[in-house]
């Protein structure tokens, strides 16, 4: 068909993502966005103006050749399109679903200046689903064996990406994982209705097909030390650490230890790692009352709220700032509102009130107003002196996480900052301990999947230089 | 080479309680006294914490004693030699603080606790301390590991509630007698929470350093969920990560006992489902 003119391309409306209806989807854990049909995807891809200096590529932390892969979709060369993405992104099926596109690639898309940006994330999802469903994914040729042995600690997005990038370069890679399965927060944090298990397992299986070995139920820093891994017994030449954040922040208010008060990590791990949603077939128990209160307004809070809804509760979310300041992805906040979650903004929980057998029954909140911006630039919430009490027989604290201290506390030479976050060189991921590189939430505190992947890619490249004694990374630990 | 998490040896101790040697090399390799593991008995099972009563780093095995309390421990006790646990992960928690004393060290075990105090007892003995072991049990046929405790400790006091062996009464009765005749300077008590609380109450006035191993409800065991949070000295601690041992005189035992009941309704249902299947 004739090449469309920019004007014609601009005239095409952005196609809305088809979704399960709210009243249906609150009764199941199937994926909410249903994905594009092929013609819809090709038409949406045709909206891309194939800019000569594409802003969107700058907006992507792993700088995917976005116009490149979109043009190949428009032309119907789907195999070529996913191959193009895979030049720089190992987990497109995941990023297409969970990336905060509206603050990254789609934020700066030219087409978005007048109207809606090209649906880059949804197309990235579409093409990777197409690849998986049509089984056209090729195992990339792995470089000749270098004889070097590399350990990767943690199998979240950082660990998976590092394992891929390092294995691809011909090294022998072993991933150590504390839990009994891989995926990190992708599995025990992000819910199934946002990220199906089949998508994650495909990437984990793919790593195995590439020759990456996985050792589960093993806690580095406990089962063995980093020095053991680098020593003669294990004989690894270098280690990449991607052990994530993981230490839940608590409110610190009275009544926080009442039964029925969870951290979001505990609640989501019971449901998504241990399958407590279909107790007693799965034996891990979950206590959940009728009225669930969620504290916080980030991705985690939305996920906890929507999960509690699907498990039959009347859910109210309390956030001390206003809706504009809510850190959750816009799409997820929108989905939560559609799914009958009640929102009480400018409400700050100050006490959980228990009944006489120590179970939470009410939550007390201060009514807030917004004052001057604090050091993070967000306006500081201030108490107005008013407060209210709601019935609440389950509370889930979704306040983010600090860094899991097992590795830092067991390896004193690894430098951490005052928040316990591991210090790593932004370009090479090198930590203060020789031969140890790091990436992901471990070096940033709670962040995003795509940032974890970007850091893992840079660290893998530097680690490669280090073990091959080439480039500048080798000189890092003079 | 045994299969991963295979039960290489099993002994039925008393009805509802069994001792296992399990092949779990990653757990055995670096195990220290006072640490524990978390295991599952099936793919749809829950994760339960179990203390270590011994290990062999070369053979890669850990020794555990399981008492049938509810659904998962009952399923575990029914496993046979050659069966495999679904998974075993560890070592978890911090090791028990051991030190050379001038006076006497006392280890107190109630129920499975007798196994749990064995490694710390060996460690205190290896540092040249005089170590006295107190074993609590309802009656003489429920006294655990007496022979081994006598090999490890300089002296063993058995306390049975029905008086069928040793001192009639509770471990605290045994401890009271001991504290009168010896300079007790260090105590580790592991067992039911009321027992640990009673030991703490007895040693607090005399300011005798006392550790207890808290059995809070756990999920991951690595400090990432907060299920196991306990209050110690007015501060929230995670039993799986900061513990399981804590200063008995600082522990809020009431809160621990209340939090242990968070899932009793579900636990009853899970147990009934097991009995249905049987
Ligand atoms: C509920 C929730 C929702 C989120 N939603 C989004 C979203 O929509 N979009 C987005 O971009 N980001 C989201 N995030 C953030 C994103 O999940 C993280 O930034 C990302 O997972 C970090 O990846 P990672 O590999 O560094 O760590 P993790 O994903 O945390 O993985 C770390 C892995 O290391 C293992 N491990 C830890 N310690 C050890 C040890 N000592 N030895 C061996 N293994 C160990 C852990 O078991 C885990 O498997 C969300 C986070 C949460 C909690
Ligand atoms: C650090 C630690 C060491 C332990 N060591 C041993 C041991 O060596 N031998 C042994 O037999 N038992 C030990 N326990 C106790 C054991 O974990 C519980 O008996 C077991 O989890 C009960 O599970 P269940 O399904 O059999 O019974 P359930 O009917 O599910 O529970 C019975 C009671 O056990 C407690 N419990 C339930 N689930 C858990 C859990 N996931 N974590 C902790 N407690 C729970 C609760 O108080 C519950 O009311 C230990 C516990 C901890 C925390
Ligand atoms: S990886 Fe994320 S930021 Fe990059 S193109 Fe895909 S959705 Fe956009
Ligand atoms: S900025 Fe938008 S229109 Fe331009 S290349 Fe990127 S996606 Fe296409
Ligand atoms: S069991 Fe999850 S933090 Fe201790
Ligand atoms: Mg149970």
Tab-separated table of N, CA, C and O in Angstrom, chain A residues 294-355:
chain	number	residue	atom	x	y	z
A	294	UNK	N	-6.406	0.510	52.563
A	294	UNK	CA	-5.078	0.498	51.946
A	294	UNK	C	-4.400	1.812	52.316
A	294	UNK	O	-4.996	2.876	52.191
A	295	UNK	N	-3.142	1.751	52.751
A	295	UNK	CA	-2.410	2.978	53.108
A	295	UNK	C	-1.357	3.217	52.036
A	295	UNK	O	-0.497	2.359	51.819
A	296	UNK	N	-1.449	4.367	51.348
A	296	UNK	CA	-0.465	4.688	50.296
A	296	UNK	C	-1.172	4.808	48.950
A	296	UNK	O	-2.347	4.460	48.831
A	297	UNK	N	-0.435	5.335	47.919
A	297	UNK	CA	-1.094	5.547	46.616
A	297	UNK	C	-0.138	5.294	45.453
A	297	UNK	O	-0.300	5.859	44.387
A	298	UNK	N	0.862	4.424	45.677
A	298	UNK	CA	1.770	4.057	44.578
A	298	UNK	C	1.248	2.821	43.850
A	298	UNK	O	0.127	2.354	44.116
A	299	UNK	N	2.059	2.292	42.934
A	299	UNK	CA	1.665	1.072	42.211
A	299	UNK	C	1.276	-0.032	43.187
A	299	UNK	O	0.298	-0.748	42.995
A	300	UNK	N	2.074	-0.150	44.270
A	300	UNK	CA	1.830	-1.224	45.233
A	300	UNK	C	0.458	-1.071	45.878
A	300	UNK	O	-0.287	-2.040	46.029
A	301	UNK	N	0.109	0.177	46.228
A	301	UNK	CA	-1.193	0.415	46.871
A	301	UNK	C	-2.329	0.047	45.911
A	301	UNK	O	-3.296	-0.619	46.292
A	302	UNK	N	-2.194	0.436	44.627
A	302	UNK	CA	-3.254	0.107	43.656
A	302	UNK	C	-3.357	-1.410	43.515
A	302	UNK	O	-4.455	-1.975	43.496
A	303	UNK	N	-2.215	-2.073	43.429
A	303	UNK	CA	-2.238	-3.531	43.259
A	303	UNK	C	-2.879	-4.215	44.464
A	303	UNK	O	-3.679	-5.142	44.320
A	304	UNK	N	-2.536	-3.723	45.680
A	304	UNK	CA	-3.117	-4.341	46.889
A	304	UNK	C	-4.628	-4.093	46.919
A	304	UNK	O	-5.415	-5.007	47.196
A	305	UNK	N	-5.024	-2.859	46.574
A	305	UNK	CA	-6.454	-2.519	46.600
A	305	UNK	C	-7.243	-3.399	45.624
A	305	UNK	O	-8.279	-3.983	45.962
A	306	UNK	N	-6.742	-3.499	44.385
A	306	UNK	CA	-7.458	-4.244	43.346
A	306	UNK	C	-7.446	-5.739	43.637
A	306	UNK	O	-8.378	-6.454	43.260
A	307	UNK	N	-6.386	-6.202	44.339
A	307	UNK	CA	-6.344	-7.619	44.728
A	307	UNK	C	-7.392	-7.894	45.805
A	307	UNK	O	-8.167	-8.858	45.711
A	308	UNK	N	-7.439	-7.004	46.822
A	308	UNK	CA	-8.406	-7.196	47.919
A	308	UNK	C	-9.830	-7.160	47.361
A	308	UNK	O	-10.708	-7.928	47.783
A	309	UNK	N	-10.040	-6.287	46.347
A	309	UNK	CA	-11.374	-6.188	45.715
A	309	UNK	C	-11.738	-7.537	45.095
A	309	UNK	O	-12.831	-8.049	45.282
A	310	UNK	N	-10.770	-8.102	44.352
A	310	UNK	CA	-11.044	-9.382	43.674
A	310	UNK	C	-11.279	-10.516	44.669
A	310	UNK	O	-11.860	-11.537	44.341
A	311	UNK	N	-10.774	-10.331	45.892
A	311	UNK	CA	-11.000	-11.364	46.927
A	311	UNK	C	-12.230	-11.013	47.769
A	311	UNK	O	-12.399	-11.547	48.862
A	312	UNK	N	-13.055	-10.071	47.269
A	312	UNK	CA	-14.383	-9.888	47.846
A	312	UNK	C	-14.546	-8.775	48.864
A	312	UNK	O	-15.591	-8.684	49.507
A	313	UNK	N	-13.557	-7.893	48.999
A	313	UNK	CA	-13.691	-6.876	50.061
A	313	UNK	C	-14.245	-5.566	49.512
A	313	UNK	O	-14.239	-5.322	48.313
A	314	UNK	N	-14.740	-4.733	50.449
A	314	UNK	CA	-15.082	-3.330	50.157
A	314	UNK	C	-13.811	-2.564	50.520
A	314	UNK	O	-13.362	-2.615	51.670
A	315	UNK	N	-13.205	-1.911	49.532
A	315	UNK	CA	-11.854	-1.391	49.718
A	315	UNK	C	-11.827	0.139	49.715
A	315	UNK	O	-12.417	0.782	48.847
A	316	UNK	N	-11.114	0.717	50.706
A	316	UNK	CA	-10.922	2.177	50.742
A	316	UNK	C	-9.426	2.461	50.837
A	316	UNK	O	-8.718	1.873	51.642
A	317	UNK	N	-8.957	3.378	49.972
A	317	UNK	CA	-7.530	3.724	49.953
A	317	UNK	C	-7.348	5.084	50.608
A	317	UNK	O	-8.050	6.052	50.274
A	318	UNK	N	-6.412	5.151	51.566
A	318	UNK	CA	-6.114	6.392	52.296
A	318	UNK	C	-4.744	6.889	51.892
A	318	UNK	O	-3.755	6.151	51.920
A	319	UNK	N	-4.693	8.202	51.462
A	319	UNK	CA	-3.399	8.771	51.054
A	319	UNK	C	-3.322	10.175	51.624
A	319	UNK	O	-4.268	10.954	51.512
A	320	UNK	N	-2.162	10.512	52.207
A	320	UNK	CA	-2.105	11.783	52.948
A	320	UNK	C	-2.001	12.985	52.024
A	320	UNK	O	-2.292	14.111	52.433
A	321	UNK	N	-1.555	12.751	50.762
A	321	UNK	CA	-1.519	13.879	49.834
A	321	UNK	C	-2.765	13.831	48.954
A	321	UNK	O	-3.702	13.084	49.232
A	322	UNK	N	-2.764	14.633	47.916
A	322	UNK	CA	-3.968	14.657	47.049
A	322	UNK	C	-3.731	13.748	45.842
A	322	UNK	O	-2.628	13.249	45.635
A	323	UNK	N	-4.773	13.595	45.032
A	323	UNK	CA	-4.720	12.661	43.907
A	323	UNK	C	-3.579	13.001	42.954
A	323	UNK	O	-2.898	12.117	42.442
A	324	UNK	N	-3.355	14.316	42.746
A	324	UNK	CA	-2.319	14.701	41.771
A	324	UNK	C	-0.953	14.144	42.188
A	324	UNK	O	-0.136	13.785	41.356
A	325	UNK	N	-0.723	14.077	43.505
A	325	UNK	CA	0.604	13.618	43.966
A	325	UNK	C	0.730	12.096	43.982
A	325	UNK	O	1.792	11.557	44.279
A	326	UNK	N	-0.349	11.393	43.689
A	326	UNK	CA	-0.292	9.924	43.812
A	326	UNK	C	0.759	9.377	42.852
A	326	UNK	O	0.718	9.658	41.656
A	327	UNK	N	1.744	8.613	43.367
A	327	UNK	CA	2.848	8.146	42.521
A	327	UNK	C	2.495	6.987	41.591
A	327	UNK	O	3.310	6.612	40.742
A	328	UNK	N	1.306	6.409	41.697
A	328	UNK	CA	0.981	5.220	40.882
A	328	UNK	C	0.933	5.594	39.402
A	328	UNK	O	0.708	6.753	39.039
A	329	UNK	N	1.165	4.586	38.543
A	329	UNK	CA	0.994	4.789	37.101
A	329	UNK	C	-0.425	5.311	36.867
A	329	UNK	O	-1.394	4.804	37.440
A	330	UNK	N	-0.563	6.307	36.000
A	330	UNK	CA	-1.890	6.899	35.761
A	330	UNK	C	-2.908	5.828	35.366
A	330	UNK	O	-4.034	5.816	35.840
A	331	UNK	N	-2.464	4.884	34.520
A	331	UNK	CA	-3.388	3.846	34.051
A	331	UNK	C	-3.909	3.018	35.233
A	331	UNK	O	-5.088	2.678	35.297
A	332	UNK	N	-3.002	2.748	36.231
A	332	UNK	CA	-3.421	1.879	37.343
A	332	UNK	C	-4.351	2.627	38.305
A	332	UNK	O	-5.282	2.048	38.858
A	333	UNK	N	-4.100	3.932	38.474
A	333	UNK	CA	-5.003	4.723	39.324
A	333	UNK	C	-6.390	4.750	38.680
A	333	UNK	O	-7.424	4.545	39.322
A	334	UNK	N	-6.372	4.920	37.358
A	334	UNK	CA	-7.634	4.956	36.594
A	334	UNK	C	-8.359	3.606	36.716
A	334	UNK	O	-9.554	3.551	37.048
A	335	UNK	N	-7.605	2.512	36.561
A	335	UNK	CA	-8.223	1.174	36.679
A	335	UNK	C	-8.825	0.970	38.067
A	335	UNK	O	-9.929	0.432	38.213
A	336	UNK	N	-8.107	1.433	39.084
A	336	UNK	CA	-8.597	1.228	40.466
A	336	UNK	C	-9.908	1.989	40.663
A	336	UNK	O	-10.861	1.481	41.275
A	337	UNK	N	-9.963	3.204	40.120
A	337	UNK	CA	-11.205	3.981	40.292
A	337	UNK	C	-12.368	3.270	39.603
A	337	UNK	O	-13.473	3.194	40.123
A	338	UNK	N	-12.090	2.700	38.414
A	338	UNK	CA	-13.155	1.986	37.673
A	338	UNK	C	-13.606	0.739	38.447
A	338	UNK	O	-14.722	0.271	38.249
A	339	UNK	N	-12.718	0.222	39.294
A	339	UNK	CA	-13.043	-1.044	39.963
A	339	UNK	C	-13.605	-0.803	41.373
A	339	UNK	O	-13.376	-1.583	42.296
A	340	UNK	N	-14.314	0.302	41.512
A	340	UNK	CA	-15.115	0.554	42.717
A	340	UNK	C	-14.284	0.648	43.994
A	340	UNK	O	-14.760	0.363	45.085
A	341	UNK	N	-13.010	1.045	43.846
A	341	UNK	CA	-12.192	1.299	45.047
A	341	UNK	C	-12.568	2.695	45.552
A	341	UNK	O	-12.665	3.642	44.742
A	342	UNK	N	-12.808	2.823	46.845
A	342	UNK	CA	-13.097	4.158	47.394
A	342	UNK	C	-11.779	4.847	47.698
A	342	UNK	O	-10.840	4.200	48.169
A	343	UNK	N	-11.706	6.151	47.424
A	343	UNK	CA	-10.460	6.893	47.674
A	343	UNK	C	-10.721	7.972	48.720
A	343	UNK	O	-11.697	8.716	48.612
A	344	UNK	N	-9.862	8.045	49.730
A	344	UNK	CA	-9.909	9.161	50.681
A	344	UNK	C	-8.537	9.829	50.651
A	344	UNK	O	-7.608	9.414	51.343
A	345	UNK	N	-8.431	10.854	49.766
A	345	UNK	CA	-7.170	11.587	49.719
A	345	UNK	C	-7.100	12.545	50.904
A	345	UNK	O	-8.077	12.702	51.650
A	346	UNK	N	-5.950	13.167	51.060
A	346	UNK	CA	-5.725	14.105	52.183
A	346	UNK	C	-6.186	13.476	53.501
A	346	UNK	O	-6.774	14.132	54.353
A	347	UNK	N	-5.910	12.153	53.632
A	347	UNK	CA	-6.253	11.439	54.881
A	347	UNK	C	-5.028	10.648	55.316
A	347	UNK	O	-4.522	9.820	54.542
A	348	UNK	N	-4.572	10.930	56.549
A	348	UNK	CA	-3.334	10.302	57.021
A	348	UNK	C	-3.604	9.403	58.221
A	348	UNK	O	-3.984	9.923	59.293
A	349	UNK	N	-3.443	8.096	58.091
A	349	UNK	CA	-3.750	7.189	59.216
A	349	UNK	C	-2.840	7.489	60.416
A	349	UNK	O	-1.623	7.608	60.245
A	350	UNK	N	-3.449	7.644	61.580
A	350	UNK	CA	-2.659	7.917	62.785
A	350	UNK	C	-2.847	6.828	63.832
A	350	UNK	O	-2.097	6.759	64.808
A	351	UNK	N	-3.863	5.951	63.653
A	351	UNK	CA	-4.021	4.861	64.611
A	351	UNK	C	-4.858	3.743	64.021
A	351	UNK	O	-5.826	3.999	63.279
A	352	UNK	N	-4.451	2.499	64.321
A	352	UNK	CA	-5.299	1.329	64.014
A	352	UNK	C	-5.919	0.915	65.351
A	352	UNK	O	-5.202	0.779	66.355
A	353	UNK	N	-7.222	0.763	65.371
A	353	UNK	CA	-7.911	0.464	66.626
A	353	UNK	C	-8.344	-0.997	66.607
A	353	UNK	O	-8.942	-1.464	65.618
A	354	UNK	N	-8.044	-1.727	67.678
A	354	UNK	CA	-8.302	-3.172	67.702
A	354	UNK	C	-9.504	-3.545	68.547
A	354	UNK	O	-9.961	-2.763	69.395
A	355	UNK	N	-10.026	-4.773	68.288
A	355	UNK	CA	-11.109	-5.291	69.146
A	355	UNK	C	-10.464	-6.086	70.287
A	355	UNK	O	-9.226	-6.122	70.404
